Amino acid sequence: MDAQGRGRADNIDPADQWVLNPNTGEYELRLTPSAPQSGVPRPRRGSPANAGPGAGTRARRAPERESPPTPSPDVPGPRRRRGAPAEPPPGRRKGRTKPKKSKAKKILLWTGGSMAFVLVAVSAAGYLYLKHLEGNVSTTDVGSAGKKGFSKDEAFNILIIGTDKRTGAGNEGYGDAGSVGHADTNIMLHVSKDRTNATALSIPRDLIVDVPDCPTKQPDGTTKVVPGTQNVRFNTSLGQDGRDPGCTMRTVKAVTGIPVDHFMMADFNAVKTLTSAVGGVDVCVAHAVNDKESHLKLPAGKSTVEGEQALAFVRTRHSFGNQGDLDRIKVQQQFLGSLMRKMASGDTLSNPAKLFSLAEAATKALTVDTGIGKVSTLKDVALELKKVPTKNITFTTVPVLDNPAEKVKATVVVNQSQAPAVFDAIKDDVSFTAVKQKEKKEKAEVAARLKGTRSAAADIRVDIYNGGAPAGSAQETLNWLQNTEGVLKSSQLGNADATLSKTTLEYAPDQADQARKLADLMGLSASALKPGKSEKNSQGLPAIVLTLGKDFKGAGVSLTTPTKAPEVDKSTADKTVCAS
């Protein structure tokens, strides 16, 4: 911030110093000179006047260039050449033209999306501001519960946690007075590999789960294992007995089978500061609300809430539905969808002051894992998320049933007849909305690999490797193929050289009939078949190669990925639904 503070009056808002350059589509820091400026043009390049660190780059004018770009409203024109008429005093110049619409659209495309801090990585001064923002973000080392870094080329899962911990003034009416910060609101956000869709899966805080043992990093650098507990509320996976967000991530995986890559956590204050930063969030209620406990007062229809009123909206549980947590989850999903739309709106993106306010609020509100703890990485996450159309961001909730062990219904359990299909769809990167795929799931030539004759099971020669499946999977598959399916010419050769996310079957052209038969037995899709070369077995005979990947679910369990998600109660981020 010192770099911004030099050479300007203290009463100038830093956000006003960022000017959109239409020639580059980037915001640039343009600080006013330290001394009052006269109407006389500045000296040409090389003149000692006004020379010094940052001269010519920190003033409102763009630096001089030998071949300057075409003038625009934000970037001044070139210096006059020797002998040319003197240029007029600073002010409105002749010959200025408005940027073309196509360029303006290009700028909006560059800036459109999610988190405001993606816009500050644009210059040396921007780098200093990024470091300032990075100092705002708190991080927690969750060890092996999450990934060490972020990849732009893969699907990713981020657990968003809202705690019930009271911090700051004005939060006395919310949460438990002595709460250590339980996992009060929980959303597992899955973003697809091709960025065509995303799924936000809400996990009820009152869901009964088994919390696994959890290694947690201590302040002195040591690791302490917090013992797991059985048949407890999901919200106790955080805070209780010293559990950190890594424990909540591990609990999500234990319940759903979905691995969680990263987490983002915030408390009550985040709702207030973020909504104020964007100028309020639009919400809708089917009937007038006057909740004495949360102090929420809204007329029927649409309203804009921010600050304290926004927090009351997402916290109230006595104004909607049956006054339970499941109905409050639906209200929170509606609110988050509206917040996403507001962040991506032109009103936010075209307002530098609002963007900087949002950047400050977002980074101060967040605690994240060390894998995404740098603002540059958070920027990458935001840029990947902004690629997903809001119409294809689905909000849904873990299918649950009332806890049968309770006479007075206060908690819920996973609906085992419906939930597994939902979990599998997310794990298999299947969209819950109808999306236009960038490519067909299997091109015609890939699908053709399964078309043709099949050999007899007894004629298949196959070598089996473990390329990422649980230990013992290759031997389990060998036993199943030999003893159940009659594939007697099979052998298990240990671990593969590389870890694979998907199971593959490699074969030579003259072994296609064997590969198709084995694919039928294993439940492999056409994309798992890899025409090419085969290996020779211990007798020197050619053998196809089966490598079991991380998707392996057990011998005899089909590995064909479903192409359609199950029907669920859902909403999407592009539509406003009135809470009732």
XYZ file of C-alpha atoms in Angstrom:
580
model
C 0.000 0.000 0.000
C 2.989 2.351 0.442
C 3.567 2.270 -3.285
C 0.065 3.503 -3.812
C 0.267 6.100 -1.096
C 3.263 8.008 -2.450
C 2.549 10.981 -4.622
C -1.147 11.419 -3.884
C -3.324 13.156 -1.373
C -4.519 11.036 1.516
C -8.139 11.681 0.671
C -7.985 9.971 -2.747
C -9.584 6.533 -2.881
C -7.085 3.934 -4.203
C -9.841 2.464 -6.343
C -10.074 5.754 -8.232
C -6.427 5.404 -9.273
C -7.103 2.292 -11.400
C -7.931 3.225 -14.992
C -9.213 0.805 -17.633
C -6.931 0.817 -20.683
C -9.144 -0.141 -23.641
C -6.103 -1.025 -25.781
C -5.079 -3.825 -23.441
C -8.312 -4.635 -21.601
C -6.519 -4.277 -18.251
C -6.808 -1.954 -15.262
C -3.630 0.125 -14.758
C -2.583 2.102 -11.702
C -2.425 5.820 -12.612
C -1.467 7.932 -9.593
C -1.672 11.705 -9.670
C 1.677 13.604 -9.583
C 2.947 14.810 -6.235
C 3.115 18.453 -7.313
C 0.329 20.594 -8.790
C 0.364 20.506 -12.568
C 0.219 23.535 -14.823
C -1.427 23.770 -18.189
C 1.944 23.673 -19.964
C 2.792 20.351 -21.622
C 5.424 18.271 -19.845
C 9.003 18.221 -21.197
C 9.884 15.683 -23.862
C 11.550 12.392 -22.971
C 15.056 12.936 -21.711
C 14.333 16.265 -20.059
C 15.486 16.411 -16.429
C 12.288 18.143 -15.345
C 10.131 16.008 -13.081
C 12.586 13.137 -13.440
C 12.771 10.611 -10.660
C 11.638 7.153 -9.694
C 8.431 6.251 -11.431
C 8.312 9.428 -13.537
C 6.211 8.973 -16.614
C 4.647 5.761 -15.344
C 2.802 6.812 -12.220
C 1.149 9.940 -13.606
C -2.293 9.968 -15.123
C -0.796 9.982 -18.606
C 0.507 6.878 -20.291
C 4.321 6.674 -20.729
C 5.780 8.150 -23.905
C 6.558 5.774 -26.721
C 8.321 6.134 -30.023
C 5.268 4.667 -31.790
C 2.333 5.466 -29.487
C -1.031 3.757 -29.807
C -4.151 5.442 -31.076
C -5.451 7.940 -28.459
C -8.463 6.942 -26.387
C -10.366 8.468 -23.482
C -8.157 6.743 -20.907
C -4.820 6.599 -22.701
C -3.502 10.000 -23.960
C -2.017 10.500 -27.404
C 1.639 10.838 -28.396
C 3.978 13.769 -27.720
C 4.224 16.334 -30.507
C 7.210 16.048 -32.724
C 9.754 18.829 -33.128
C 8.270 21.632 -35.209
C 4.679 20.440 -34.804
C 2.031 22.813 -33.418
C 1.913 22.987 -29.662
C -0.642 20.714 -28.094
C -3.506 22.303 -26.145
C -3.535 22.427 -22.351
C -4.771 19.374 -20.507
C -8.515 18.977 -20.739
C -10.869 17.614 -23.307
C -8.826 17.001 -26.471
C -9.945 17.007 -30.029
C -9.964 13.855 -32.016
C -10.788 11.575 -29.106
C -13.075 8.721 -30.022
C -15.062 6.309 -27.914
C -13.794 2.729 -27.764
C -15.447 0.407 -30.219
C -18.163 -1.842 -28.846
C -16.272 -4.937 -29.830
C -13.336 -3.866 -27.672
C -15.618 -3.076 -24.763
C -17.130 -6.535 -25.037
C -13.657 -8.012 -25.088
C -12.824 -6.174 -21.869
C -15.978 -7.418 -20.178
C -15.191 -10.963 -21.231
C -11.752 -10.591 -19.694
C -13.106 -9.272 -16.442
C -16.418 -11.139 -16.190
C -16.822 -13.873 -13.643
C -16.532 -14.349 -9.939
C -14.040 -12.946 -7.452
C -12.952 -9.309 -7.737
C -9.308 -9.836 -6.927
C -8.645 -11.370 -10.350
C -8.451 -7.817 -11.675
C -5.480 -6.573 -9.670
C -2.755 -8.752 -11.217
C -2.043 -6.261 -13.979
C 1.121 -4.289 -13.184
C 4.027 -3.891 -10.799
C 1.847 -1.817 -8.500
C -0.835 -4.464 -8.930
C 1.681 -7.050 -7.718
C 2.178 -5.043 -4.532
C -1.571 -4.901 -4.046
C -1.791 -8.655 -4.602
C 0.742 -9.164 -1.822
C -1.372 -6.927 0.380
C -4.459 -9.037 -0.382
C -2.470 -12.194 0.278
C -1.809 -10.889 3.767
C -5.569 -10.751 4.297
C -6.108 -14.463 3.658
C -5.793 -16.928 6.536
C -4.615 -20.469 5.770
C -4.810 -23.871 7.463
C -2.564 -26.829 6.660
C -4.915 -29.806 6.322
C -2.159 -32.248 5.356
C -3.264 -35.217 3.277
C -6.955 -34.266 3.524
C -6.556 -32.050 0.430
C -4.325 -31.424 -2.557
C -1.049 -29.527 -2.378
C -1.840 -27.347 -5.390
C -4.460 -26.418 -7.956
C -4.699 -27.697 -11.543
C -6.491 -25.768 -14.286
C -6.882 -28.922 -16.384
C -8.871 -31.127 -14.020
C -12.253 -31.240 -12.352
C -12.022 -29.929 -8.792
C -14.008 -30.105 -5.551
C -14.029 -27.282 -3.004
C -15.807 -27.567 0.341
C -17.358 -24.217 1.316
C -17.853 -24.003 5.081
C -19.804 -21.386 7.009
C -19.142 -21.539 10.750
C -21.437 -20.516 13.599
C -18.608 -18.848 15.507
C -19.368 -15.358 16.750
C -16.683 -12.815 15.866
C -16.977 -9.045 15.778
C -19.762 -6.807 16.983
C -23.403 -7.285 16.065
C -23.465 -11.088 15.897
C -24.924 -11.744 19.344
C -28.209 -12.953 17.898
C -26.655 -15.701 15.797
C -25.067 -19.057 16.575
C -24.183 -20.481 19.954
C -22.655 -18.043 22.401
C -19.790 -20.379 23.290
C -19.380 -22.143 19.943
C -15.846 -23.069 18.918
C -16.948 -22.710 15.312
C -18.914 -25.703 14.065
C -19.611 -26.545 10.405
C -22.967 -24.786 10.283
C -23.349 -24.366 6.490
C -21.624 -26.821 4.149
C -21.567 -26.888 0.363
C -19.403 -29.259 -1.650
C -18.798 -27.441 -4.964
C -17.831 -29.677 -7.886
C -16.606 -27.948 -11.076
C -16.511 -30.169 -14.157
C -13.320 -30.856 -16.070
C -14.626 -29.215 -19.243
C -16.052 -26.247 -17.224
C -19.486 -26.638 -18.831
C -21.199 -27.211 -15.488
C -20.859 -27.252 -11.711
C -22.788 -28.846 -8.845
C -23.178 -27.290 -5.391
C -24.151 -30.102 -3.012
C -25.438 -28.892 0.361
C -24.747 -31.133 3.354
C -27.175 -30.661 6.282
C -25.502 -29.748 9.544
C -27.885 -32.125 11.372
C -26.954 -35.122 9.211
C -25.937 -38.076 11.386
C -22.476 -39.330 10.343
C -19.373 -41.129 11.553
C -16.507 -38.645 11.870
C -13.192 -40.402 11.087
C -9.898 -40.040 12.949
C -8.355 -36.730 11.969
C -4.661 -35.743 11.985
C -4.488 -32.003 12.778
C -1.521 -29.637 12.649
C -0.716 -27.990 15.980
C 0.710 -24.465 16.463
C 4.130 -25.936 17.336
C 4.276 -27.841 14.028
C 3.458 -31.255 15.451
C 0.515 -33.390 14.358
C -2.185 -34.554 16.739
C -4.730 -37.218 15.811
C -8.213 -36.321 17.027
C -10.133 -39.586 17.522
C -13.230 -40.101 15.408
C -16.758 -40.414 16.763
C -19.795 -42.329 15.557
C -23.441 -41.308 15.142
C -22.946 -37.574 15.635
C -24.137 -34.466 13.822
C -22.106 -33.472 10.775
C -21.461 -29.991 12.176
C -19.268 -31.464 14.937
C -16.700 -32.434 12.282
C -15.313 -28.901 12.771
C -14.305 -27.253 16.033
C -15.344 -30.092 18.324
C -12.352 -31.521 20.232
C -10.006 -29.278 18.239
C -10.988 -30.530 14.778
C -9.861 -28.376 11.855
C -11.425 -28.029 8.363
C -9.384 -31.030 7.245
C -11.571 -33.146 9.541
C -14.675 -31.830 7.791
C -13.121 -32.636 4.405
C -12.375 -36.191 5.563
C -15.934 -36.562 6.858
C -17.372 -35.480 3.503
C -15.291 -38.122 1.742
C -16.318 -40.782 4.278
C -20.021 -39.987 3.785
C -20.120 -39.392 0.023
C -17.028 -41.101 -1.370
C -16.209 -37.788 -3.098
C -12.612 -36.644 -2.524
C -12.386 -32.985 -1.477
C -9.446 -31.057 -2.965
C -9.665 -27.757 -1.051
C -11.787 -25.795 1.395
C -12.909 -22.184 1.854
C -14.275 -21.153 5.240
C -15.944 -17.980 6.515
C -17.988 -16.866 9.530
C -21.051 -14.625 9.945
C -19.141 -11.439 9.150
C -18.375 -12.657 5.618
C -22.039 -12.466 4.619
C -22.272 -8.891 5.880
C -19.054 -7.600 4.334
C -19.417 -9.325 0.952
C -22.994 -8.197 0.416
C -22.117 -4.637 1.370
C -19.130 -4.695 -0.984
C -21.333 -5.492 -4.007
C -24.052 -3.060 -3.017
C -26.567 -5.638 -1.849
C -27.988 -8.935 -3.102
C -31.443 -9.361 -4.626
C -33.712 -11.882 -2.890
C -37.370 -12.840 -3.142
C -39.903 -14.085 -0.574
C -43.360 -15.411 -1.341
C -44.903 -13.738 1.698
C -43.982 -10.898 4.030
C -41.467 -11.831 6.749
C -41.241 -10.425 10.272
C -38.986 -12.769 12.241
C -38.557 -11.629 15.846
C -35.602 -13.933 16.470
C -33.443 -12.991 13.457
C -35.005 -9.491 13.182
C -35.576 -10.066 9.459
C -38.308 -7.824 8.035
C -39.088 -8.089 4.320
C -42.172 -7.341 2.242
C -43.556 -9.991 -0.093
C -41.786 -10.072 -3.447
C -38.287 -8.890 -4.365
C -35.946 -6.981 -2.052
C -32.263 -6.116 -1.873
C -30.458 -7.102 1.317
C -26.979 -6.369 2.565
C -25.015 -6.336 5.789
C -26.990 -7.266 8.888
C -30.182 -7.846 6.905
C -28.391 -10.263 4.525
C -27.081 -12.277 7.466
C -30.553 -12.427 8.969
C -31.902 -13.697 5.631
C -29.527 -16.676 5.440
C -29.707 -17.438 9.161
C -33.472 -17.398 9.772
C -35.117 -20.793 10.117
C -38.551 -19.738 11.403
C -39.916 -17.937 8.352
C -39.867 -20.564 5.624
C -41.261 -24.064 5.074
C -41.465 -26.193 8.179
C -38.964 -23.957 10.025
C -36.252 -26.618 9.753
C -32.697 -26.682 8.530
C -33.555 -28.271 5.168
C -35.778 -25.332 4.225
C -33.122 -22.892 5.386
C -30.657 -24.653 3.063
C -32.923 -23.871 0.091
C -32.982 -20.202 1.100
C -29.185 -20.173 1.376
C -28.890 -21.737 -2.082
C -31.157 -19.031 -3.508
C -29.020 -16.380 -1.810
C -25.724 -17.795 -3.144
C -27.095 -17.959 -6.676
C -28.083 -14.296 -6.436
C -24.668 -13.366 -5.029
C -22.990 -15.135 -7.969
C -25.127 -13.194 -10.421
C -24.341 -9.908 -8.682
C -20.597 -10.547 -8.719
C -20.714 -11.306 -12.441
C -22.937 -8.342 -13.303
C -21.797 -5.363 -15.347
C -22.708 -3.090 -12.432
C -19.984 -4.756 -10.348
C -17.410 -5.362 -13.066
C -17.481 -1.820 -14.416
C -17.052 -0.206 -10.996
C -13.382 -0.141 -9.835
C -14.320 1.105 -6.360
C -16.775 -1.772 -5.926
C -14.248 -4.296 -7.267
C -11.574 -3.213 -4.809
C -14.030 -3.195 -1.946
C -15.045 -6.738 -2.909
C -11.409 -7.863 -3.175
C -10.683 -6.589 0.331
C -13.861 -8.100 1.771
C -13.409 -11.485 0.075
C -9.806 -11.978 1.132
C -10.366 -10.807 4.708
C -13.390 -13.096 5.056
C -11.699 -16.284 3.867
C -9.723 -19.019 5.533
C -8.444 -21.554 2.976
C -6.100 -24.536 2.835
C -2.444 -23.938 2.033
C -2.898 -25.551 -1.391
C -4.784 -22.458 -2.598
C -3.507 -19.982 -0.010
C -1.871 -17.620 -2.504
C -4.007 -14.887 -4.056
C -2.601 -15.824 -7.462
C -3.979 -19.352 -6.972
C -7.329 -18.041 -5.734
C -7.380 -15.916 -8.875
C -6.875 -19.077 -10.965
C -9.715 -20.804 -9.123
C -12.000 -17.839 -9.762
C -11.092 -17.665 -13.444
C -11.863 -21.366 -13.885
C -15.157 -21.023 -12.032
C -16.201 -18.031 -14.143
C -16.089 -20.228 -17.241
C -19.158 -22.111 -15.999
C -22.475 -20.578 -17.179
C -24.709 -19.732 -14.220
C -27.550 -21.674 -15.893
C -25.446 -24.820 -15.491
C -24.573 -24.324 -11.810
C -26.899 -26.704 -9.984
C -27.808 -26.385 -6.296
C -29.044 -29.556 -4.639
C -28.905 -31.279 -1.246
C -27.800 -34.701 -0.056
C -30.937 -36.918 -0.189
C -31.907 -37.615 3.421
C -34.585 -39.204 5.604
C -35.717 -38.401 9.129
C -33.604 -40.244 11.666
C -35.591 -43.438 12.440
C -33.936 -43.686 15.848
C -35.647 -40.505 17.074
C -39.208 -40.052 18.290
C -38.914 -36.273 18.107
C -37.417 -35.638 14.689
C -34.368 -33.395 15.014
C -31.736 -35.026 12.810
C -31.563 -36.785 9.446
C -29.702 -39.714 7.886
C -28.508 -40.382 4.327
C -31.195 -41.822 2.069
C -29.326 -44.922 0.898
C -31.770 -45.595 -1.944
C -31.195 -42.193 -3.596
C -27.953 -40.641 -2.370
C -25.400 -43.087 -3.878
C -26.534 -42.238 -7.437
C -26.074 -38.523 -6.680
C -22.616 -39.106 -5.216
C -21.582 -41.273 -8.184
C -22.739 -38.657 -10.701
C -20.539 -36.044 -9.043
C -17.568 -38.412 -8.823
C -18.011 -39.342 -12.491
C -18.246 -35.657 -13.531
C -21.812 -35.969 -14.825
C -23.853 -32.758 -15.080
C -27.235 -32.309 -13.384
C -28.246 -29.855 -16.111
C -28.542 -30.348 -19.864
C -25.303 -28.904 -21.184
C -23.926 -28.562 -24.652
C -20.790 -30.665 -24.513
C -17.658 -29.319 -26.152
C -17.234 -32.748 -27.708
C -19.409 -35.827 -27.889
C -18.793 -38.189 -25.012
C -17.415 -40.752 -27.363
C -16.579 -39.929 -30.943
C -17.810 -42.293 -33.619
C -14.409 -43.893 -34.053
C -14.126 -44.489 -30.304
C -17.604 -46.011 -30.060
C -16.710 -48.285 -32.976
C -14.108 -50.041 -30.834
C -16.890 -52.029 -29.190
C -18.439 -53.006 -32.504
C -17.383 -56.356 -33.953
C -16.876 -59.991 -33.050
C -16.084 -61.282 -29.574
C -13.698 -64.097 -28.751
C -14.503 -66.802 -26.232
C -13.495 -66.018 -22.639
C -11.101 -68.984 -22.690
C -9.197 -67.420 -25.610
C -8.410 -64.138 -23.835
C -4.787 -63.648 -22.821
C -4.505 -60.719 -20.402
C -1.892 -59.283 -18.050
C -3.355 -57.310 -15.132
C -1.654 -54.331 -13.453
C -2.702 -52.106 -10.579
C -2.466 -48.481 -11.744
C -4.156 -46.671 -8.868
C -6.844 -49.033 -7.581
C -6.848 -50.107 -3.902
C -4.135 -52.559 -2.925
C -4.990 -56.151 -3.851
C -7.327 -55.162 -6.701
C -5.236 -56.837 -9.409
C -5.222 -60.160 -7.541
C -8.946 -59.821 -6.800
C -9.653 -59.263 -10.500
C -7.440 -62.197 -11.500
C -9.304 -64.530 -9.161
C -12.687 -63.314 -10.429
C -11.747 -63.654 -14.105
C -10.317 -67.168 -13.683
C -12.829 -68.626 -11.254
C -16.049 -66.900 -12.314
C -15.679 -65.803 -15.932
C -13.414 -68.557 -17.328
C -10.552 -66.254 -18.427
C -7.916 -68.861 -17.612
C -5.046 -67.341 -19.606
C -4.688 -64.374 -17.241
C -1.907 -63.262 -14.928
C -1.385 -60.575 -12.309
C 1.859 -58.608 -12.690
C 1.778 -56.161 -9.764
C 1.805 -52.376 -9.960
C 1.949 -50.323 -13.148
C 4.644 -47.708 -13.706
C 2.120 -44.845 -13.600
C -1.063 -44.005 -11.681
C -4.206 -43.728 -13.810
C -7.521 -42.067 -12.976
C -9.375 -44.378 -15.374
C -8.973 -48.108 -16.080
C -7.514 -48.866 -19.528
C -7.294 -51.905 -21.811
C -4.484 -51.903 -24.389
C -4.377 -54.358 -27.279
C -2.941 -55.000 -30.745
C -5.241 -54.806 -33.818
C -5.475 -58.598 -34.122
C -6.594 -58.818 -30.454
C -9.644 -56.570 -30.839
C -12.063 -59.485 -30.445
C -10.434 -60.402 -27.104
C -10.523 -56.770 -25.949
C -14.230 -56.427 -26.763
C -15.050 -59.594 -24.844
C -13.058 -58.484 -21.791
C -14.676 -55.027 -21.981
C -18.071 -56.739 -21.819
C -17.023 -58.735 -18.761
C -15.486 -55.738 -16.976
C -18.168 -53.227 -17.939
C -15.645 -50.992 -19.698
C -16.716 -48.128 -21.965
C -15.300 -47.730 -25.469
C -13.067 -44.879 -24.263
C -11.223 -47.334 -21.959
C -10.050 -49.378 -24.974
C -6.662 -48.251 -26.271
C -5.705 -49.774 -29.648
C -1.968 -50.041 -30.074
C 0.516 -52.622 -28.915
C 0.217 -55.567 -26.589
C 2.766 -57.304 -24.376
C 4.093 -60.852 -24.330
C 3.283 -63.055 -21.424
C 5.678 -65.434 -19.676
C 5.282 -67.939 -22.543
C 6.209 -65.334 -25.102
C 2.648 -65.100 -26.400
C 0.907 -61.747 -27.041
C -1.361 -60.585 -24.197
C -3.656 -57.600 -23.883
C -2.923 -55.292 -20.935
C -5.556 -54.386 -18.328
C -4.483 -51.549 -16.007
C -6.846 -50.861 -13.111
C -7.208 -47.146 -12.381
C -8.602 -45.132 -9.489
C -12.122 -45.658 -10.854
C -11.961 -49.420 -10.129
C -14.865 -50.325 -7.827
C -14.301 -54.031 -7.313
C -14.142 -57.229 -9.330
C -17.325 -57.711 -11.310
C -18.545 -54.115 -10.749
C -19.222 -52.302 -14.030
C -16.919 -49.384 -14.833
C -19.205 -47.818 -17.405
C -19.745 -44.186 -16.393
C -23.389 -43.061 -16.344
C -24.159 -40.385 -18.918
C -27.143 -38.916 -17.093
C -27.470 -37.734 -13.523
C -30.416 -38.887 -11.394
C -33.456 -36.667 -10.945
C -33.087 -34.523 -7.820
C -34.757 -31.546 -6.169
C -32.604 -28.728 -7.530
C -32.293 -25.102 -8.578
C -29.820 -23.271 -10.810
C -27.797 -20.128 -10.199
C -29.329 -18.180 -13.104
C -32.894 -18.141 -11.772
C -34.546 -16.384 -8.857
C -36.831 -18.588 -6.752
C -38.988 -16.932 -4.107
C -38.515 -18.434 -0.650
C -41.751 -19.657 0.863
